[in-house]
GROMACS .gro file of C-alpha atoms in nm:
model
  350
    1UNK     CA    1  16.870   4.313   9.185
    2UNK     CA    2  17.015   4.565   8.951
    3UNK     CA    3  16.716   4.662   8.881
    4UNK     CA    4  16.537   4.679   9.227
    5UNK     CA    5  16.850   4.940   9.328
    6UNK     CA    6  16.799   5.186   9.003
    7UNK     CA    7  16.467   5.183   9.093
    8UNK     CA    8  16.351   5.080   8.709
    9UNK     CA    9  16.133   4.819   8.827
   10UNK     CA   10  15.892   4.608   8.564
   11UNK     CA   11  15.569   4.570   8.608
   12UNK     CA   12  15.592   4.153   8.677
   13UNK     CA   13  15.848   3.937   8.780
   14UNK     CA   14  15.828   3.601   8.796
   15UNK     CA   15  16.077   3.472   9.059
   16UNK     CA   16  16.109   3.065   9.043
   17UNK     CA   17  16.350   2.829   9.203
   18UNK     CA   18  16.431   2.628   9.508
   19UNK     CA   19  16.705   2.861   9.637
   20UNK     CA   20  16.499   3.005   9.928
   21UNK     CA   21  16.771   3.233  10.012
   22UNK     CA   22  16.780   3.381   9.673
   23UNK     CA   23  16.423   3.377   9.641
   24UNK     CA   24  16.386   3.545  10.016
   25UNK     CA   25  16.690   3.831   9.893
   26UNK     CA   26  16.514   3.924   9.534
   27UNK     CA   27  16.183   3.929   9.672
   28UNK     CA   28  16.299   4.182   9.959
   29UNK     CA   29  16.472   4.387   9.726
   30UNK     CA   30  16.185   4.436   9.498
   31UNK     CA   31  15.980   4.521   9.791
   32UNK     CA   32  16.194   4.833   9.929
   33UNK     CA   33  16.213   4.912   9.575
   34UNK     CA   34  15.853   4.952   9.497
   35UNK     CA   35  15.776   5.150   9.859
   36UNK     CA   36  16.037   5.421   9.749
   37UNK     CA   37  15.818   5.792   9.768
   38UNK     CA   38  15.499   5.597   9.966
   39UNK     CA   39  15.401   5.468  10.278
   40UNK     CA   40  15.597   5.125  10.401
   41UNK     CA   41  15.351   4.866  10.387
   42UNK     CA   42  15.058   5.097  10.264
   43UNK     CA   43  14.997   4.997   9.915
   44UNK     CA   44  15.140   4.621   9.935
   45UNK     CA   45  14.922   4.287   9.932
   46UNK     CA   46  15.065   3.947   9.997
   47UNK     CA   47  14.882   3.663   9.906
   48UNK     CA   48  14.929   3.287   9.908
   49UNK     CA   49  14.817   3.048   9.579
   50UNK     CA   50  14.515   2.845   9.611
   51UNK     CA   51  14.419   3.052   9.957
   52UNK     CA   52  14.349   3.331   9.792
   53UNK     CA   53  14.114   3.316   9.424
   54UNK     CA   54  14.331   3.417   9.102
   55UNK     CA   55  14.031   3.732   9.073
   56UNK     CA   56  14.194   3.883   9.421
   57UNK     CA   57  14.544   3.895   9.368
   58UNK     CA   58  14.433   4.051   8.956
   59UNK     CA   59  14.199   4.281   9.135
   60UNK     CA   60  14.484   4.414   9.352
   61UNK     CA   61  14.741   4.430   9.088
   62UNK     CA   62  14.512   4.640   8.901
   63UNK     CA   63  14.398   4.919   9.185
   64UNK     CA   64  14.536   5.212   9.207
   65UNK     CA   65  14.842   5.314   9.477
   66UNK     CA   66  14.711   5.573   9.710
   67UNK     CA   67  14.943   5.829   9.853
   68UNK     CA   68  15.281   5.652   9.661
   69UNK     CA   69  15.366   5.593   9.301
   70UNK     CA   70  15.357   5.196   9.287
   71UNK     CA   71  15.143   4.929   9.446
   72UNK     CA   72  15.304   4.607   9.600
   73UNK     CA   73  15.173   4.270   9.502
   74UNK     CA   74  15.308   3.948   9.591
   75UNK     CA   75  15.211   3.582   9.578
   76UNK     CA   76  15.386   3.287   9.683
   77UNK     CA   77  15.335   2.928   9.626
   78UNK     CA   78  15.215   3.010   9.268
   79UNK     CA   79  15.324   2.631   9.159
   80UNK     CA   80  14.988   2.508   9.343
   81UNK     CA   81  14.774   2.632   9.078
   82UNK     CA   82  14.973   2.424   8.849
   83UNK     CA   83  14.902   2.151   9.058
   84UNK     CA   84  14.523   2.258   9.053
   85UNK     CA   85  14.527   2.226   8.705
   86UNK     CA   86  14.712   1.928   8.598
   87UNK     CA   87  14.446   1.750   8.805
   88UNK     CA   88  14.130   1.933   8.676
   89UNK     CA   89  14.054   1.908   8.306
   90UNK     CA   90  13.952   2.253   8.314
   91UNK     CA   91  13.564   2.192   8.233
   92UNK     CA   92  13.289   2.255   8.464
   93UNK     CA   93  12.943   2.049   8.511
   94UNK     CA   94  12.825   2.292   8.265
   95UNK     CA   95  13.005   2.188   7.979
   96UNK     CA   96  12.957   1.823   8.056
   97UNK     CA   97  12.611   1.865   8.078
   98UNK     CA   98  12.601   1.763   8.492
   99UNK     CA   99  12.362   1.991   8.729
  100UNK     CA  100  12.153   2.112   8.438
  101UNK     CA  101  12.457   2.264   8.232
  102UNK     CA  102  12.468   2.296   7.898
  103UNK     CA  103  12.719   2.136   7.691
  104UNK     CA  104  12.968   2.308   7.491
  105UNK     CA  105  13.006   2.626   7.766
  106UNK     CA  106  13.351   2.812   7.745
  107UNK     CA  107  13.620   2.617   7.954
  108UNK     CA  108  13.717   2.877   8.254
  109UNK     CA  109  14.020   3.047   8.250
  110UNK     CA  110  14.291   2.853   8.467
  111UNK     CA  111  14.453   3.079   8.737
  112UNK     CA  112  14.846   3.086   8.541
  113UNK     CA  113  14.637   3.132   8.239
  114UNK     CA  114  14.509   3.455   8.363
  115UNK     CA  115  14.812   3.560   8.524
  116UNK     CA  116  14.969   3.532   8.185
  117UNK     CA  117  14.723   3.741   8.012
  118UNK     CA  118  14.761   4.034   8.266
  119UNK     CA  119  15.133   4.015   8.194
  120UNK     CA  120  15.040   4.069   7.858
  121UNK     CA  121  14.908   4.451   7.989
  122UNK     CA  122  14.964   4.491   8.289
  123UNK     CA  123  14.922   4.785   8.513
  124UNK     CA  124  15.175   5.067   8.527
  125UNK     CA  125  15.122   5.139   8.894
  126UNK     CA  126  15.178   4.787   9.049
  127UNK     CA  127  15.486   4.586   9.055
  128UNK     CA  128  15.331   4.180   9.063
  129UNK     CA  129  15.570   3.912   9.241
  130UNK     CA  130  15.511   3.567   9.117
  131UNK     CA  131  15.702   3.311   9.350
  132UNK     CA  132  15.724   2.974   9.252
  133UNK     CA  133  15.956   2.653   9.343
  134UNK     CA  134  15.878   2.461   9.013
  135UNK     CA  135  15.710   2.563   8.714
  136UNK     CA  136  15.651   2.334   8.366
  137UNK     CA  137  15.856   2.478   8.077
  138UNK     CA  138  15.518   2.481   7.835
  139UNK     CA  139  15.351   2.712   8.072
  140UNK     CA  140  15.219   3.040   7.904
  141UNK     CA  141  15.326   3.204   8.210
  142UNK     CA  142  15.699   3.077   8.191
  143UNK     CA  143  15.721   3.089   7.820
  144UNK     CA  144  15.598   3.470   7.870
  145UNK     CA  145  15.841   3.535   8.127
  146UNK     CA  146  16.116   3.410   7.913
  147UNK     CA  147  15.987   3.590   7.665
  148UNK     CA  148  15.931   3.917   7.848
  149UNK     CA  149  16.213   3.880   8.034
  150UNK     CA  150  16.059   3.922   8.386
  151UNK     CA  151  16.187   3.560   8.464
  152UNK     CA  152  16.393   3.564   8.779
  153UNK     CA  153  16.612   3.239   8.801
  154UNK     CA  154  16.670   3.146   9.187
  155UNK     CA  155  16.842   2.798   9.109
  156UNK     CA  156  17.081   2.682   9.379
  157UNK     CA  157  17.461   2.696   9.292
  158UNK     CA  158  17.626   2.431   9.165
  159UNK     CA  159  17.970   2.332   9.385
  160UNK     CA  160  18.212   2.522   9.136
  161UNK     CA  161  18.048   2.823   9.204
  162UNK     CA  162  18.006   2.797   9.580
  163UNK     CA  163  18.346   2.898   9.658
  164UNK     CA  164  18.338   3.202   9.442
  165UNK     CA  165  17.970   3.277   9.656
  166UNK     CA  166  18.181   3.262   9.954
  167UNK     CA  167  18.421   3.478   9.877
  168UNK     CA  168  18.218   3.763   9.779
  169UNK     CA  169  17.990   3.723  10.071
  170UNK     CA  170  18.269   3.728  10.293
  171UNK     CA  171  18.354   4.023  10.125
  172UNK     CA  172  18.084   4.174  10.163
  173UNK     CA  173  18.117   4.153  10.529
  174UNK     CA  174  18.463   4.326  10.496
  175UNK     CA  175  18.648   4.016  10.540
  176UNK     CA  176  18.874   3.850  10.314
  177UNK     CA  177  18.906   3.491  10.239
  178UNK     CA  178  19.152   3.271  10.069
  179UNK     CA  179  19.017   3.037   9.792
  180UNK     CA  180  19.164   2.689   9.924
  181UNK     CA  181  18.941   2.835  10.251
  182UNK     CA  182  18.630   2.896  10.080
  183UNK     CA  183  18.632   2.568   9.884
  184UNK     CA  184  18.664   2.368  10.221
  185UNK     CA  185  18.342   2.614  10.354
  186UNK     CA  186  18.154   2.547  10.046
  187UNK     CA  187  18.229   2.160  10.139
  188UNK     CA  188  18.073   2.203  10.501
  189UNK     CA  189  17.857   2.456  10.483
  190UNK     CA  190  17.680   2.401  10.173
  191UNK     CA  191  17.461   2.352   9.955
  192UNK     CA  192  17.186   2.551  10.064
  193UNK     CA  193  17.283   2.931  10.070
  194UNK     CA  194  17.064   3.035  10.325
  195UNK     CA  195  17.338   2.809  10.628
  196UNK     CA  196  17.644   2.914  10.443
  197UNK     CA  197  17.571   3.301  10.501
  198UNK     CA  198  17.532   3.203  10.819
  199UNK     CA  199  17.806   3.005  10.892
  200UNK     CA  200  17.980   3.338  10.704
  201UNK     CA  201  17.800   3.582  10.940
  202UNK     CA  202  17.924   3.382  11.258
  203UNK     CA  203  18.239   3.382  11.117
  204UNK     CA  204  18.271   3.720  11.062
  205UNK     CA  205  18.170   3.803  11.388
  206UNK     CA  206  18.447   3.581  11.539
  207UNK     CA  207  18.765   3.711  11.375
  208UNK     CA  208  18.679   4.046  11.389
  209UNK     CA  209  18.635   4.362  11.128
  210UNK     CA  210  18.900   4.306  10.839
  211UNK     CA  211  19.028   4.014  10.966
  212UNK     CA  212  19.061   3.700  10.707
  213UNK     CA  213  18.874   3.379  10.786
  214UNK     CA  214  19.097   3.089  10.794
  215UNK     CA  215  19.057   2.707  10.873
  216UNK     CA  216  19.115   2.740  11.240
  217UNK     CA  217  18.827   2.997  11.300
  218UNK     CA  218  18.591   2.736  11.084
  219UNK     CA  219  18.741   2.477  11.277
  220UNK     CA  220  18.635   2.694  11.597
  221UNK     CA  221  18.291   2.814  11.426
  222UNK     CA  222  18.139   2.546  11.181
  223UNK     CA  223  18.281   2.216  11.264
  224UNK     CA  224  18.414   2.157  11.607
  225UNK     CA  225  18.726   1.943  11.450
  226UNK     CA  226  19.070   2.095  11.345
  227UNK     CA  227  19.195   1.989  10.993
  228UNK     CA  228  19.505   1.826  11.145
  229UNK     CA  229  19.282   1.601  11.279
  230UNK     CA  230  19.110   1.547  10.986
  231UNK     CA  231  19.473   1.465  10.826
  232UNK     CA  232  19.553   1.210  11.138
  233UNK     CA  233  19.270   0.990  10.998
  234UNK     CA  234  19.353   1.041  10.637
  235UNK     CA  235  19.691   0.914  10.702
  236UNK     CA  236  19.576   0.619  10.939
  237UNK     CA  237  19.346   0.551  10.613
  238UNK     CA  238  19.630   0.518  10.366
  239UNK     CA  239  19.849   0.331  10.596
  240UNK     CA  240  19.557   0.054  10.696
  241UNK     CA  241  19.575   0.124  11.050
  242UNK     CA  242  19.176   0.066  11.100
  243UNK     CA  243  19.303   0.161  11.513
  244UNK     CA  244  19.421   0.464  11.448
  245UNK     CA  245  19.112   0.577  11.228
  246UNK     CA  246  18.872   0.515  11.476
  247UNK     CA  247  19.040   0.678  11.727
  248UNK     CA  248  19.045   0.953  11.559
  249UNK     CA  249  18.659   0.959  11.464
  250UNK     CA  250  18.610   0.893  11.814
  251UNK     CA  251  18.772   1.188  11.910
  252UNK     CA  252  18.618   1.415  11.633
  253UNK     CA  253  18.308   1.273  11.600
  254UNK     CA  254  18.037   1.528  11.696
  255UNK     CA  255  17.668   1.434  11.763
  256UNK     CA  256  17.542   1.725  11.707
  257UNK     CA  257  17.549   1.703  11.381
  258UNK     CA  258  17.532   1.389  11.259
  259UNK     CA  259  17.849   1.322  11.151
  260UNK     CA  260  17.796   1.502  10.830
  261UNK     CA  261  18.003   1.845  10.928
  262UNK     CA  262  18.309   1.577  10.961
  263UNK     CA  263  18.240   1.351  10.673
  264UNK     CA  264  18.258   1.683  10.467
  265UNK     CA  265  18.577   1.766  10.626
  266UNK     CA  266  18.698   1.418  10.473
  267UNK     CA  267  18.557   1.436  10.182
  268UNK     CA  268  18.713   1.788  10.117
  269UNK     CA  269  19.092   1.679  10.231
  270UNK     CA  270  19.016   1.353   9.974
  271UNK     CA  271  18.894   1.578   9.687
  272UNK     CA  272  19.204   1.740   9.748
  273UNK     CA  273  19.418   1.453   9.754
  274UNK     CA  274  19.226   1.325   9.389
  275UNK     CA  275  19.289   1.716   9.254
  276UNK     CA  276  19.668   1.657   9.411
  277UNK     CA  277  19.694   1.285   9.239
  278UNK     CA  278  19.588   1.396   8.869
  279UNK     CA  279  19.823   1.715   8.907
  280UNK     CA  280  20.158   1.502   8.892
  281UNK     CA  281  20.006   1.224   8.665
  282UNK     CA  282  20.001   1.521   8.442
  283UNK     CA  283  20.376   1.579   8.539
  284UNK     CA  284  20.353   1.857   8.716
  285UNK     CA  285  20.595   1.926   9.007
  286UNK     CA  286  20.450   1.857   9.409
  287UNK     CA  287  20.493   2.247   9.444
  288UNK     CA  288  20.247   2.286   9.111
  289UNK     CA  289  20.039   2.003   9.215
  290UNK     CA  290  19.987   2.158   9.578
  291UNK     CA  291  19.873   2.552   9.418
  292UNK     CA  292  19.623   2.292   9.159
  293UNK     CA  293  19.463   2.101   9.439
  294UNK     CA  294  19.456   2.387   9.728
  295UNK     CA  295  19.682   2.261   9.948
  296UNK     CA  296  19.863   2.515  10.162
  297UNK     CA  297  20.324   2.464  10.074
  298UNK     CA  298  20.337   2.336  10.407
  299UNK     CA  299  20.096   2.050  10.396
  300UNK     CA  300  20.217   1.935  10.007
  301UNK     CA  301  20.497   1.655  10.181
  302UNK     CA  302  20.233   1.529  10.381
  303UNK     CA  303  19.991   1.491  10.124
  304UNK     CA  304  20.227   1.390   9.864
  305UNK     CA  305  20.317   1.088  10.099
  306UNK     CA  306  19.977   1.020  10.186
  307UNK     CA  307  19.885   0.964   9.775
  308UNK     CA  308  20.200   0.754   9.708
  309UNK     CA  309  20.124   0.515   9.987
  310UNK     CA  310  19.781   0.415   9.813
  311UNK     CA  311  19.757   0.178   9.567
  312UNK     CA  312  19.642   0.302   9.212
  313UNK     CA  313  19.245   0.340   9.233
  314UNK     CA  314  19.189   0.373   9.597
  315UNK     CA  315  19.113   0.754   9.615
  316UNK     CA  316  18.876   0.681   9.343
  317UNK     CA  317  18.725   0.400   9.572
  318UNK     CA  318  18.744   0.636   9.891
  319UNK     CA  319  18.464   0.901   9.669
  320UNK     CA  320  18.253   0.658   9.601
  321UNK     CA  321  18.208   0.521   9.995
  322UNK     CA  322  18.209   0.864  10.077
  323UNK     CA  323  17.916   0.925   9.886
  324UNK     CA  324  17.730   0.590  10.019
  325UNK     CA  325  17.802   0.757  10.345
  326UNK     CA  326  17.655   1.070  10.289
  327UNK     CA  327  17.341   0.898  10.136
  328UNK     CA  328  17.343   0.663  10.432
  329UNK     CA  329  17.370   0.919  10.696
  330UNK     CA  330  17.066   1.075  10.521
  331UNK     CA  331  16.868   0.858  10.524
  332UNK     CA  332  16.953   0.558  10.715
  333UNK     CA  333  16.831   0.458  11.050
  334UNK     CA  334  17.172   0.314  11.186
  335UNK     CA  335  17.357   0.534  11.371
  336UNK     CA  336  17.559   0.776  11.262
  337UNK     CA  337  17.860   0.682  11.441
  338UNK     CA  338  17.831   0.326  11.323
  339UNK     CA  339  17.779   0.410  10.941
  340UNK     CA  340  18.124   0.615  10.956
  341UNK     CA  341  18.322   0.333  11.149
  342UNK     CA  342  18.170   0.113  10.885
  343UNK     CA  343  18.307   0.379  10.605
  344UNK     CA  344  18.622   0.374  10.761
  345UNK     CA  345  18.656  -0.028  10.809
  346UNK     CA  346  18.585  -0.076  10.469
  347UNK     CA  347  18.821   0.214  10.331
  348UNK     CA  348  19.143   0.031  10.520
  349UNK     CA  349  19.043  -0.265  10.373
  350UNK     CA  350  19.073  -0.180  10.041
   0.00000   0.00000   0.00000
């Protein structure tokens, strides 16, 4: 990226990882890089793996830009050729003697094979976009990129460094965003990047220029349940009453999703409550353990209570259903109101 906006672009970049959003942002940049002082669109080639022959996309990196310094060159889907080659072993009927060959011919060139060797001198006048999900390690392409440095890494984030995504997105967008906020976003927005920008961009639009988002606009925006609510089954939970907590789901439950924009609400108030738990087994004071875990000063009595009324384990018990109910509500065919009243029957009783 930094070097997309100084304009110092190389002459291949190898951009690989499942992050589409990443993948979809670098790419872009590149692009409006590399059509600075030309045409738009006149010296730029896209071309997909395995549709198009390896001889095309070398053939374009290597012709010269007309009426612009730099020629465009991408190609997506470059892990196919791997695929291609893994189950080919690379030798003709020639070399096996088949169809009149002769044996002992030169094995052709695979097409990641060639690509590395054109990395190796490339052309001055063409930038060359390599997009791939997945890659092996051993590849001479990879090891070149590594190498080279033209690798582009577009892994997704990790959890921890959601939140800290969030924030500067939301930024970004000119509006500011506390971190206890951002970690319970990261919770129902994420993983993938490419919804939790959005869910930022519709936030942004619905507080307003410079206004902070806070849990009552995601409550409005993301998930249509309040975190009070989310709290009023939390504490049914801890005090067994199995009533109460399907009430509750009954009156947050939303179809629309699944169940899994409220079963991340849970799952971030319980993360909370484990972050809350280990803070004063440490002996620190509810006020410290509260600023550890996230929780806003007003909410630490209530959560306080609602850890000392559970016996010793139980939270630990509550993440592990939780994450059986995530899996289930992935990929189970029961509904998804019935696998969370299940969750929930099974959480009071133990």
């Amino acid at each position: 990226m930094k070097e997309a906006t100084t304009g110092a672009l190389r002459p291949v970049y190898l951009v690989m990882g499942e992050e589409r959003w990443l993948v979809d942002r670098v790419v872009s940049a590149i692009r409006e890089a590399a059509a600075k002082g030309g045409i738009a669109g006149f010296n730029e080639d896209k071309f997909t793996a395995g549709d198009a022959p390896i001889e095309s996309v070398l053939g374009a990196a290597r012709m010269l830009p007309m009426m612009g310094p730099r020629r465009f060159v991408l190609v997506r889907g470059v892990e196919r050729w791997e695929k291609k080659d893994d189950g080919d072993d690379g030798e003709g009927d020639d070399e096996r003697g088949g169809a009149g060959g002769k044996r002992g011919a030169s094995k052709q060139v695979s097409p990641l094979d060639a690509l590395a060797e054109y990395a190796k001198a490339p052309s001055p006048s063409a930038v060359l976009v390599l997009v791939a999900a997945k890659l092996h390690g051993q590849r001479r392409l990879v090891t070149s990129a590594k190498k080279g440095d033209f690798l582009v890494a577009c892994e997704p984030l990790n959890r921890r460094a959601l939140p800290g995504f969030i924030t500067s997105i939301a930024r970004e967008k000119g509006n500011p965003i506390s971190s206890d906020v951002a970690d319970q976003l990261a919770e129902l927005a994420g993983p993938e990047l490419g919804y939790v920008v959005d869910a930022i961009e519709r936030l942004s639009l619905y507080v307003g220029p410079k206004q902070p988002i806070t849990e009552d606009a995601i409550a409005q925006v993301v998930i249509r349940v309040r975190q009070s609510t989310v709290w009023e089954l939390i504490d049914a939970l801890g005090r067994r009453r199995l009533d109460r907590a399907l009430a509750a789901l009954a009156d947050a439950y939303d179809p629309r999703d699944g169940g899994l924009r409220l079963l991340g609400a849970v799952s971030w108030s319980v993360r909370q409550m484990v972050k809350f738990e280990s803070a004063l087994a440490t002996g620190a004071s509810q006020a410290e353990a509260a600023q550890r875990a996230g929780v806003a000063p007003f909410k630490a009595n209530d959560v306080a209570q609602s850890v000392r009324q559970l016996p010793k384990g139980a939270l630990a018990g509550w993440m592990r259903m939780l994450a059986e109910t995530d899996l289930a509500l992935k990929s189970s065919r029961r509904p998804a109101q019935a696998i969370l009243e299940t969750m929930l029957i099974e959480m009071c009783s133990r």
